[in-house]
Tab-separated table of C-alpha atoms in Angstrom:
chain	number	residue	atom	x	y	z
A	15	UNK	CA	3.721	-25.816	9.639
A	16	UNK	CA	0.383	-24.933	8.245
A	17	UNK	CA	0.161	-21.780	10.198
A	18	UNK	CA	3.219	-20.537	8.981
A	19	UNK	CA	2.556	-21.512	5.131
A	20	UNK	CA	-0.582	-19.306	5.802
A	21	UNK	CA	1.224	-16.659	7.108
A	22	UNK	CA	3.902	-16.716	3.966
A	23	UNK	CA	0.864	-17.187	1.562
A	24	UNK	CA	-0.989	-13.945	3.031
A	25	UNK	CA	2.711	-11.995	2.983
A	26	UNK	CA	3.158	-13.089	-0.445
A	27	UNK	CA	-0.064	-12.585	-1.927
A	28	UNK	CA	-0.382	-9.258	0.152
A	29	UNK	CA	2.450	-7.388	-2.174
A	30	UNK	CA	2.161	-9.730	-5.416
A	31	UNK	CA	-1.753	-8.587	-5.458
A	32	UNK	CA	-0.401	-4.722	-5.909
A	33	UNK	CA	2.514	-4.934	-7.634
A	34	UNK	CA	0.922	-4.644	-11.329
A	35	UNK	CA	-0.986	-1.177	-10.537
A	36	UNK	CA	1.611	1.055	-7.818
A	37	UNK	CA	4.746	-1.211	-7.174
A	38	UNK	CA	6.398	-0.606	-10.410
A	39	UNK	CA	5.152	3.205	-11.422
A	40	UNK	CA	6.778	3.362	-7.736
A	41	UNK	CA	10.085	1.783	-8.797
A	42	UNK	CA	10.109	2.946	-12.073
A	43	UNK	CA	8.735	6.326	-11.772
A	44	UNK	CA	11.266	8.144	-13.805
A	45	UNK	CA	10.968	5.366	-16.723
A	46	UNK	CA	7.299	4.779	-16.682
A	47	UNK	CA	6.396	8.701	-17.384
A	48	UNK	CA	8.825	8.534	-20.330
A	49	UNK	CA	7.964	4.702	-21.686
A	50	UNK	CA	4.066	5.932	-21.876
A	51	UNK	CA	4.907	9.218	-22.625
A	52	UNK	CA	2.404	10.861	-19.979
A	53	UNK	CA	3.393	13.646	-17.312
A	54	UNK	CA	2.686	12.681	-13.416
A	55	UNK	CA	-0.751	14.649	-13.573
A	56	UNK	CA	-1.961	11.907	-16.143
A	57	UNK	CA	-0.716	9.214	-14.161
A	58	UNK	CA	-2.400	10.860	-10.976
A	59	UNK	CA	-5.461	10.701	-12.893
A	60	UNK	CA	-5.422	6.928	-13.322
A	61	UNK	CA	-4.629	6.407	-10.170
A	62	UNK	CA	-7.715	8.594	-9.373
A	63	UNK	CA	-10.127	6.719	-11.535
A	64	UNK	CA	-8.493	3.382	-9.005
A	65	UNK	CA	-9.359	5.048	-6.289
A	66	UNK	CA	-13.316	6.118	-7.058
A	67	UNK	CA	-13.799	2.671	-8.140
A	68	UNK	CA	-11.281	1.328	-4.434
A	69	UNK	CA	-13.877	3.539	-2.098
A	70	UNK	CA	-17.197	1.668	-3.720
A	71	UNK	CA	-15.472	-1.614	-3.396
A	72	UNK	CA	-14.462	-1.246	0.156
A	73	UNK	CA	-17.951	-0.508	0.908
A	74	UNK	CA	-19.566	-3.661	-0.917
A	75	UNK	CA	-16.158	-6.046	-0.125
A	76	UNK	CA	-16.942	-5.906	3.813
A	77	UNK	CA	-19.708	-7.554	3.955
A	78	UNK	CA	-18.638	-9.775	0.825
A	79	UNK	CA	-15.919	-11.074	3.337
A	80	UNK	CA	-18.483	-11.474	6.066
A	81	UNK	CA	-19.847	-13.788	3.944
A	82	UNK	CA	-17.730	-15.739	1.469
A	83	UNK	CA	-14.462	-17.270	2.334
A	84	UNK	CA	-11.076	-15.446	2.030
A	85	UNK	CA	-9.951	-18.621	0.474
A	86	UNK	CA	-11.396	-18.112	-2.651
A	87	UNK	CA	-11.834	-14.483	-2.647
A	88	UNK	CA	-8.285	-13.779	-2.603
A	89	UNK	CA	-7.363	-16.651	-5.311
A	90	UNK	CA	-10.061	-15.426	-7.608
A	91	UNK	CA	-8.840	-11.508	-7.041
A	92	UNK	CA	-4.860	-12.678	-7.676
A	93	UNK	CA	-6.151	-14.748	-10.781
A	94	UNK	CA	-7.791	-11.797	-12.318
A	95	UNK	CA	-5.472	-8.621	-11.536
A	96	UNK	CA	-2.280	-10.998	-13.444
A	97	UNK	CA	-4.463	-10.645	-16.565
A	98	UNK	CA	-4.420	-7.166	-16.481
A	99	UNK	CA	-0.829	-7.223	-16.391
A	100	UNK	CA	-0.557	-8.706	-20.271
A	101	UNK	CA	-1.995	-5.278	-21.445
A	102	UNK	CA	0.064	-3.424	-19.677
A	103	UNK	CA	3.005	-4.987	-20.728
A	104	UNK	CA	3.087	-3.674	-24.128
A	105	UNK	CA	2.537	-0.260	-23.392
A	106	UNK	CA	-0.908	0.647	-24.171
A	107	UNK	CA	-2.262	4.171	-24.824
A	108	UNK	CA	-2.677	6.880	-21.651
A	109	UNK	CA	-6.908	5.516	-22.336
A	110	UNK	CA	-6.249	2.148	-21.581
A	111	UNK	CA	-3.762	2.330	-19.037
A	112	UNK	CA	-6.520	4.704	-17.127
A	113	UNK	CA	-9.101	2.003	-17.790
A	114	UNK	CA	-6.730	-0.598	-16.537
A	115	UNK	CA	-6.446	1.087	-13.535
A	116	UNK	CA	-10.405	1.219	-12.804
A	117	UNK	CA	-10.189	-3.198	-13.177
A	118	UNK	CA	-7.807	-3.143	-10.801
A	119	UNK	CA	-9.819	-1.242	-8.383
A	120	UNK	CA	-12.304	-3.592	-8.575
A	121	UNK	CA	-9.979	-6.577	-8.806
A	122	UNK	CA	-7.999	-6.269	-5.579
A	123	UNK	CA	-10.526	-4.041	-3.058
A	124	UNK	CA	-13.670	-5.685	-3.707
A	125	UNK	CA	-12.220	-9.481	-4.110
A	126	UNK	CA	-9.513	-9.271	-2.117
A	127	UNK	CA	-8.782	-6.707	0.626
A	128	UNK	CA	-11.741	-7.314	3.197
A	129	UNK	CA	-10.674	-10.901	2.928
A	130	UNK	CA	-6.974	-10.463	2.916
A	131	UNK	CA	-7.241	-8.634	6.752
A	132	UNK	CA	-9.941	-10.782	8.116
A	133	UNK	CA	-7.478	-13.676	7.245
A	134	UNK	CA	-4.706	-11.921	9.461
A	135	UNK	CA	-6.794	-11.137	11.893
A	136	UNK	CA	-7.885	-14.777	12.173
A	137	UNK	CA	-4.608	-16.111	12.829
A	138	UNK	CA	-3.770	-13.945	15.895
A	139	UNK	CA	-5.158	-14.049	19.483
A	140	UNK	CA	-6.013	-10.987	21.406
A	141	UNK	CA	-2.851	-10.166	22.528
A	142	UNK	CA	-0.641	-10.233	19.626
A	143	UNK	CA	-2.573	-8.326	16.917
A	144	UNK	CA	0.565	-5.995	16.701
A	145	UNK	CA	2.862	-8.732	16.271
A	146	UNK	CA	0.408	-10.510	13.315
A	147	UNK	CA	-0.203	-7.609	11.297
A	148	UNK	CA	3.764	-6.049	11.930
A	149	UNK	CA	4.660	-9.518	10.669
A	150	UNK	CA	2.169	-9.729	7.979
A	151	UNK	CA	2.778	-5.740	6.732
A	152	UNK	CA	7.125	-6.420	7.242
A	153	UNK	CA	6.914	-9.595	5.393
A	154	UNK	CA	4.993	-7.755	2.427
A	155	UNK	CA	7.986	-4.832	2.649
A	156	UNK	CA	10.631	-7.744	2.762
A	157	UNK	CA	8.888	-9.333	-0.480
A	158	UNK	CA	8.558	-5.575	-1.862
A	159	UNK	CA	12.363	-4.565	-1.008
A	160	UNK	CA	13.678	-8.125	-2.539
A	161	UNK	CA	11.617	-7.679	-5.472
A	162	UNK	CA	12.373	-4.183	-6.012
A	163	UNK	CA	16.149	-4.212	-5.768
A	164	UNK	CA	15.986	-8.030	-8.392
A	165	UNK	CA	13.944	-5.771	-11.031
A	166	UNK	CA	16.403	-3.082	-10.659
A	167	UNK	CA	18.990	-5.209	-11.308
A	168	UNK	CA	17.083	-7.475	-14.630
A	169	UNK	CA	16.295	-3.742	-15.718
A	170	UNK	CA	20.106	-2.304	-15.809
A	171	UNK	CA	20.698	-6.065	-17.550
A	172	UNK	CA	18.211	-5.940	-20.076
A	173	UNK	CA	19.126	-2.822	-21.250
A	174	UNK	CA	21.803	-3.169	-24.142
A	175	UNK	CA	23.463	0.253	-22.999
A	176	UNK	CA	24.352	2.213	-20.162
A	177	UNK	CA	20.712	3.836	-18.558
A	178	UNK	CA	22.016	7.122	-19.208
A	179	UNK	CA	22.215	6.245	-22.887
A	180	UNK	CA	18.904	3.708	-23.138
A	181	UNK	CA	16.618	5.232	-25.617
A	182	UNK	CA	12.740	4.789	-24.877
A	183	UNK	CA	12.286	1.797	-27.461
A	184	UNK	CA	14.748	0.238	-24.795
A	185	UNK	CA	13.217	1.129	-21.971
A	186	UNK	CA	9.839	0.127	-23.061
A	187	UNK	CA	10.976	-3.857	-23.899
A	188	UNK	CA	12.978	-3.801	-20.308
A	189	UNK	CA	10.308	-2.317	-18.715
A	190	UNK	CA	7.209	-4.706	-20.140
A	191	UNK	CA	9.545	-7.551	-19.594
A	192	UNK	CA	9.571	-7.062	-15.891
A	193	UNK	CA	5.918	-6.118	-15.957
A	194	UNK	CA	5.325	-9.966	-17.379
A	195	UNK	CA	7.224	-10.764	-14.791
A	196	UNK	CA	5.390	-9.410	-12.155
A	197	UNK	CA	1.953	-11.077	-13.549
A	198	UNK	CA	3.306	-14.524	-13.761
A	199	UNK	CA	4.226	-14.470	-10.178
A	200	UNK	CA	0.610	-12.751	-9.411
A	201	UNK	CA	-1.031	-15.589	-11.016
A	202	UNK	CA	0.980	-18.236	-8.935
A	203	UNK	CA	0.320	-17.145	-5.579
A	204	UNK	CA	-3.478	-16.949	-6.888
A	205	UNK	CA	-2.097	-21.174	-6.528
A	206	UNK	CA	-0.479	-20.849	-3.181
A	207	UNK	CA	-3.646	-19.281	-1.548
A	208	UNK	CA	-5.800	-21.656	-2.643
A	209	UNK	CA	-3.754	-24.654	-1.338
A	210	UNK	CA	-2.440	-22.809	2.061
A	211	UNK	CA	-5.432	-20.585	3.286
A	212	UNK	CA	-8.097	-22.451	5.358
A	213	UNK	CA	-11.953	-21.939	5.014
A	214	UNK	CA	-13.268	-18.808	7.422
A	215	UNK	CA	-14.784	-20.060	10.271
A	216	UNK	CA	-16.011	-16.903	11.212
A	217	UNK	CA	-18.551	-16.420	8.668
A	218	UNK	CA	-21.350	-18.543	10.915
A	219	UNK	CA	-22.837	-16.021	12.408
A	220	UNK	CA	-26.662	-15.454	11.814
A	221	UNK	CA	-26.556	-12.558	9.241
A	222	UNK	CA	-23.363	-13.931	7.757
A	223	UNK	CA	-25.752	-16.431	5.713
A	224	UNK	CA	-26.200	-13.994	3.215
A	225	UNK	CA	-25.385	-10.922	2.295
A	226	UNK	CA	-26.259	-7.798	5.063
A	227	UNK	CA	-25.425	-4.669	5.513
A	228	UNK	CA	-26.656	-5.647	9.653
A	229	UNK	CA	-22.469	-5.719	10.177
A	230	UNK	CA	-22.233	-1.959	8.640
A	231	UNK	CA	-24.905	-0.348	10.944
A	232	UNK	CA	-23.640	-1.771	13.860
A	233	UNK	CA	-20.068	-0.789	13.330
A	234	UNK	CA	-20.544	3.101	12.524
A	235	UNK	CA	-22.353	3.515	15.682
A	236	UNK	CA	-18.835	3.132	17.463
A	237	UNK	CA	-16.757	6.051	17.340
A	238	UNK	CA	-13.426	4.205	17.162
A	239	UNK	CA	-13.850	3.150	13.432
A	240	UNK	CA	-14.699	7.395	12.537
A	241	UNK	CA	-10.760	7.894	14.861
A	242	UNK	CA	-9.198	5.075	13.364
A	243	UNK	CA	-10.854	5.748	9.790
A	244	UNK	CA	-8.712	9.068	10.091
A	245	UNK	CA	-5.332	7.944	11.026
A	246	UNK	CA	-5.870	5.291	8.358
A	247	UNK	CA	-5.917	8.169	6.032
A	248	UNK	CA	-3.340	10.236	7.263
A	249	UNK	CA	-0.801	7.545	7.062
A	250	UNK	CA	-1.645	6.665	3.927
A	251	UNK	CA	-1.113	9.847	2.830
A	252	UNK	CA	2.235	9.270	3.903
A	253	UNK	CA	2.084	6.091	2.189
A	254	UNK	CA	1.242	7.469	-1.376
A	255	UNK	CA	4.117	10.030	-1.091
A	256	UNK	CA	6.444	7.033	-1.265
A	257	UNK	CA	6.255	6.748	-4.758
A	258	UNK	CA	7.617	9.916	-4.860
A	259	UNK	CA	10.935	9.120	-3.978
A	260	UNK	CA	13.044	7.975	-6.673
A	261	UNK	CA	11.450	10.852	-9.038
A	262	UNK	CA	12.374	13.163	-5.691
A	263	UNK	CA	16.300	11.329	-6.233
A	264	UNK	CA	15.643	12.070	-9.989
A	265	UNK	CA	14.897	15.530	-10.146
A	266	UNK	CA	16.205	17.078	-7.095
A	267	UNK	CA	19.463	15.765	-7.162
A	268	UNK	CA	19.986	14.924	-10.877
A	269	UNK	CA	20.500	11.211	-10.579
A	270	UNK	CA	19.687	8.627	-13.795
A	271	UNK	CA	17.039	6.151	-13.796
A	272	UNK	CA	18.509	3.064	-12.211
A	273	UNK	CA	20.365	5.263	-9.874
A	274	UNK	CA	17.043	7.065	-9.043
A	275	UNK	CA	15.427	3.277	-8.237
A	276	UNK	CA	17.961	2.395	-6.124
A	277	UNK	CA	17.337	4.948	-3.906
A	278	UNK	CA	13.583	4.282	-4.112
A	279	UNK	CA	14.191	1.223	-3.018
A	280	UNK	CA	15.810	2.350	0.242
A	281	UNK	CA	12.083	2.668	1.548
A	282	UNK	CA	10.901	-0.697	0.438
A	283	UNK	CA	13.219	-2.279	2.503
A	284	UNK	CA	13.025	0.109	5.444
A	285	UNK	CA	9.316	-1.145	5.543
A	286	UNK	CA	10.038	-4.892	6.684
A	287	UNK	CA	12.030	-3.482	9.722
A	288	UNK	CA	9.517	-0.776	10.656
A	289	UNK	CA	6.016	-2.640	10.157
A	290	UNK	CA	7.360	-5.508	12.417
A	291	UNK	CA	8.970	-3.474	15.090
A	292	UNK	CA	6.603	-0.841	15.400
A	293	UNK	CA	4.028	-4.096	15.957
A	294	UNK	CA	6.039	-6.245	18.716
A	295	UNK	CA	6.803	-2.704	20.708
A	296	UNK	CA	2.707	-1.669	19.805
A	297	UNK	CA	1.710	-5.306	21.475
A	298	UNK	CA	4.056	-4.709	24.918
A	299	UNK	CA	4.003	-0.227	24.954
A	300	UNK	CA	0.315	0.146	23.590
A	301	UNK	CA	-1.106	-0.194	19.996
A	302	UNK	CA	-2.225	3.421	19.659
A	303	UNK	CA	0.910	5.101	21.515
A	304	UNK	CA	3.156	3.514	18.698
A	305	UNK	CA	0.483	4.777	16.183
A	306	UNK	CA	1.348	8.213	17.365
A	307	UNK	CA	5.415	7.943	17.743
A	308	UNK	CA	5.441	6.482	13.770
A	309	UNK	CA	3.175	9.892	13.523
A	310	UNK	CA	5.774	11.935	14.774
A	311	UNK	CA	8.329	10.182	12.577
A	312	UNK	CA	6.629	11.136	9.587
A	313	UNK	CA	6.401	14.430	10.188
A	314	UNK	CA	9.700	15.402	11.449
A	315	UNK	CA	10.973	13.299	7.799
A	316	UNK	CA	8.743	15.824	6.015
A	317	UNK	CA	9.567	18.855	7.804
A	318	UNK	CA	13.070	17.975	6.597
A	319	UNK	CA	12.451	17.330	2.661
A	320	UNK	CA	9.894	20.668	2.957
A	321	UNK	CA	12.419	22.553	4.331
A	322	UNK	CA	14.843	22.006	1.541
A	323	UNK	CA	18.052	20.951	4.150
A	324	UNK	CA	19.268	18.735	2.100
A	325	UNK	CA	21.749	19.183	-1.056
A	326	UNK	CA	22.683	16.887	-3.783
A	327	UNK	CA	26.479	16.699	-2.161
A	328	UNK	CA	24.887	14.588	0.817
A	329	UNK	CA	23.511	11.307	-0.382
A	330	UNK	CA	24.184	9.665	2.806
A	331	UNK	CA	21.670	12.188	4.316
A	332	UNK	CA	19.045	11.877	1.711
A	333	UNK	CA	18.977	8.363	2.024
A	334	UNK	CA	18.916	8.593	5.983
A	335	UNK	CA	15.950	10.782	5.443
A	336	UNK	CA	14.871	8.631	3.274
A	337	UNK	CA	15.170	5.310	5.336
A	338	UNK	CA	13.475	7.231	8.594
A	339	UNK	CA	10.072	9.214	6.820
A	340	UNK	CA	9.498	5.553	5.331
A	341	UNK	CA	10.063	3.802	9.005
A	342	UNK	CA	7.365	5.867	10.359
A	343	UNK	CA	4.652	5.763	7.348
A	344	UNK	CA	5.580	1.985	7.213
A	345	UNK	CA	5.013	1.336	11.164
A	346	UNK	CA	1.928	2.834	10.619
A	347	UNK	CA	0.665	0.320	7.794
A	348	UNK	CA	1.801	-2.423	10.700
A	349	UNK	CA	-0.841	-0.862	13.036
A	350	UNK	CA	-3.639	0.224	11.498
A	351	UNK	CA	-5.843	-2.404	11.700
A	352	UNK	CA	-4.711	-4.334	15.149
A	353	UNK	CA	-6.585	-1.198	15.995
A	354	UNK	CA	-9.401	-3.125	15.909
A	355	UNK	CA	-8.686	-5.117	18.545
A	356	UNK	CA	-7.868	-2.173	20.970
A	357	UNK	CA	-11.398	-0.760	20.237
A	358	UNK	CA	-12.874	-4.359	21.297
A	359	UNK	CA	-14.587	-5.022	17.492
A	360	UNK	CA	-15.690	-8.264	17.717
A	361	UNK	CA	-13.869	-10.801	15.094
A	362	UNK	CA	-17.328	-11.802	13.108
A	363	UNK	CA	-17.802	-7.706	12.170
A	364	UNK	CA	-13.889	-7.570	11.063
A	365	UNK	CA	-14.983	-7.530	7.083
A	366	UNK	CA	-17.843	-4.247	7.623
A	367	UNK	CA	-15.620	-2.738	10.093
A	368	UNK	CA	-12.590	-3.028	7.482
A	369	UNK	CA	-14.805	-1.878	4.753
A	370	UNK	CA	-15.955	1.696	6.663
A	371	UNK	CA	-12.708	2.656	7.513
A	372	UNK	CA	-11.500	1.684	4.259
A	373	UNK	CA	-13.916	3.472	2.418
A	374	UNK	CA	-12.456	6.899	4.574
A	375	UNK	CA	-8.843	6.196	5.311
A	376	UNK	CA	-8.049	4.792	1.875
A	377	UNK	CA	-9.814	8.196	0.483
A	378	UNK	CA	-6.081	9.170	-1.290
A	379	UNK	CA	-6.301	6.946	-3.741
A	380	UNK	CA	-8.468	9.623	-5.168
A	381	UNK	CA	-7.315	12.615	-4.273
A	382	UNK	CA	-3.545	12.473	-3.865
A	383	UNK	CA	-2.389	11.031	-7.288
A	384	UNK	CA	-4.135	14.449	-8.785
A	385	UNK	CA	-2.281	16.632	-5.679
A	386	UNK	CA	0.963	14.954	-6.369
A	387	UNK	CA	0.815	15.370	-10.245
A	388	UNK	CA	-0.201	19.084	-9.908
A	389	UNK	CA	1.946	19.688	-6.939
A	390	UNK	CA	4.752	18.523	-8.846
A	391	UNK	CA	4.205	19.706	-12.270
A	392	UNK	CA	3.377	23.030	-11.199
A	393	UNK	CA	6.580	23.429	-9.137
A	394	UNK	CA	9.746	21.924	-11.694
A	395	UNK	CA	12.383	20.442	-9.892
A	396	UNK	CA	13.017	20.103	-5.647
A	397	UNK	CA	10.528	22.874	-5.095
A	398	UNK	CA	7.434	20.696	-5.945
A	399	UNK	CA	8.894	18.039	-3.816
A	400	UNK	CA	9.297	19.976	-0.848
A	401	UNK	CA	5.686	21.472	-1.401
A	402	UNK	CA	4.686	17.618	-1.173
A	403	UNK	CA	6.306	16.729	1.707
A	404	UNK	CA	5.064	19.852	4.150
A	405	UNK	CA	1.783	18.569	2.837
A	406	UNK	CA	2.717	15.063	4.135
A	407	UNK	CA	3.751	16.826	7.577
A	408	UNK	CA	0.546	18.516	8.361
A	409	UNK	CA	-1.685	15.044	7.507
A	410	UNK	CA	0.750	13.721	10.094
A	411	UNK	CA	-0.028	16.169	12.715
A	412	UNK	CA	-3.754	15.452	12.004
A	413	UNK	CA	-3.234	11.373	12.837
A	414	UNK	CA	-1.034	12.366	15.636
A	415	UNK	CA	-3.578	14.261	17.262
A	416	UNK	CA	-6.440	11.342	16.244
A	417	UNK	CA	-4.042	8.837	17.865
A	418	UNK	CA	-3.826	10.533	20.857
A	419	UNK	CA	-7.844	11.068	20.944
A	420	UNK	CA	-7.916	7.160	20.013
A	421	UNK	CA	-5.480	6.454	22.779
A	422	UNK	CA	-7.694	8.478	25.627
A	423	UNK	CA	-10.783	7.025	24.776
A	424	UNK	CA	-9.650	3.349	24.379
């Protein structure tokens, strides 16, 4: 019983702790450009100023969760990032919401992300790092999905008209009331995490008494964490063009906002299925051969969307392509870092051997808001979309190849 209310309280606190900065500009793309009034370039741009701030914190939160316990690391991080959420709530100015998003950076990487994995790791054994992390990563896309389709749904209520004829005042009350929302629940599983997750034994090693960077120089002389660094950051790449999807439905195919986040939401719950499969068939085919099937996914889901073959007469293939580019980006986030275990990196270094690849593979934080903005801007309607997506394809080919160098070597 205790194991499992640890697992729940790292599944739950693993989406709650990110739904404030990306979960809803992901749902509520479409509305959240028009409700602060700021085109997808500016938004990139805040979620650029996130990720400069993300790549230092990664750095300094490995050893951090060498050292402290992931007990109150994570409950202080949850406690702090739901505070944030009261600004953003009413709608602040494009300057705020940019400095809002540099907090945050520090908030859930630096407090909370080092910690959060080490904590998974902990709980599985050597042979069913897959399944731990596929479990962990599907129950975060099964607390995404649920929470993504019950917003949609309080949204379209709170509205007092039909979304096609919402004005922006209405938008903007719907919209901060689900953003309260989301920070009162943030705050409460700061509570669950404190009660459920156990003190790190793992932290009593001899350099673990303070802080070192000792971890950090031994870890970058292996050249698994450069390969799995890289297909970190090719699937995230993947990753980030997820929140492209109901602006994709929006634009491309001319549907309204709630229609637009219900199709969104088609990849939040494809994520539950994927990260959880893809890490029970990792555990029994081979950790890195799944890495590079979920590759191949992704790309042939791109290739599609770049290609332009679909037409806005075919919504049961755009949500089919849909469902299947977001099974193989979401596999990935189920196998990223049970990596680790393939490439024999002892349990005491997990923190500075999560905080170098982080520092690499979570790189897009930086870059690919900007990309997608101009990408997108640049090119009105489905050709900017397509222009993203063969840009998706070709970081896929990149981790496919890095799996299969991962997978020869290991």
């Amino acid at each position: 019983m205790r194991k499992s209310l640890t697992i729940f309280a790292l599944i739950l606190s693993g989406e709650t702790v990110f739904l404030l900065p990306f979960v809803i500009p992901r749902i509520f793309r479409p509305t959240f450009l028009k409700t602060f009034e700021i085109t997808n370039f500016e938004l990139g741009a805040a979620f650029s100023l996130y990720g400069v701030i993300a790549m230092v914190s990664y750095f300094a939160g490995g050893p951090l969760a060498d050292r402290f316990s992931a007990r109150k690391l994570m409950t202080i991080a949850l406690a702090v990032t739901s505070v944030g959420g009261i600004s953003m709530a009413f709608i602040p100015s494009l300057f705020v919401l940019t400095i809002l998003y540099g907090f945050w950076g520090l908030t859930t990487i630096l407090l909370y992300w080092a910690a959060f994995v080490k904590a998974t790791r902990e709980i599985g054994s050597d042979k069913t790092q897959g399944r731990i992390f596929g479990l962990v990563d599907g129950g975060r896309g099964l607390v995404a999905a649920l929470l993504a389709s019950l917003s949609v749904l309080l949204f379209d209520a709170l509205l007092p008209v039909h979304a096609d004829l919402a004005t922006i005042e209405d938008l903007s009350k719907a919209l901060g009331i689900i953003i309260l929302i989301f920070s009162g629940l943030t705050l409460l599983t700061a509570f669950l995490i404190w009660f459920s997750i156990p003190e790190n034994a793992s932290t009593t090693v001899d350099y673990a008494s303070r802080l070192s960077l000792k971890g950090v120089r031994e870890v970058v002389k292996k050249p698994s964490i450069w390969m799995q660094s890289i297909i970190l950051l090719c699937a995230y790449v993947g990753y980030k063009s997820t929140d492209d999807f109901s602006l994709y439905a929006s634009k491309a195919f001319g549907y309204n906002d709630v229609d637009a986040a219900h199709m969104g939401t088609i990849s939040f719950w494809m994520r539950p299925i994927a990260a959880f499969g893809a890490g029970i068939i990792g555990d029994w085919l081979r950790l890195s051969k799944m890495v590079g099937i979920c590759f191949l996914v992704m790309i042939l889901g791109g290739t599609v969307i770049s290609f332009g073959l679909l037409a806005p007469g075919m919504p049961l293939m755009i949500a089919l392509t849909i469902a299947s580019i977001s099974a193989g980006i979401y596999g990935l986030r189920g196998l990223y870092y049970a990596l680790l275990q393939e490439s024999k990196i002892p349990l005491t270094l997990t923190g500075s051997a999560v905080g170098i690849v982080s520092v690499i593979g979570y790189s897009p934080d930086i870059f690919m808001g900007p990309l997608m903005g101009y990408v997108l801007d640049s090119s009105p309607g489905e050709t900017g979309h397509q222009h993203l997506f063969a840009i998706v394809a070709g970081f896929g080919v990149i981790g496919l190849i890095t799996s299969l160098l991962f997978r020869r070597s290991y």
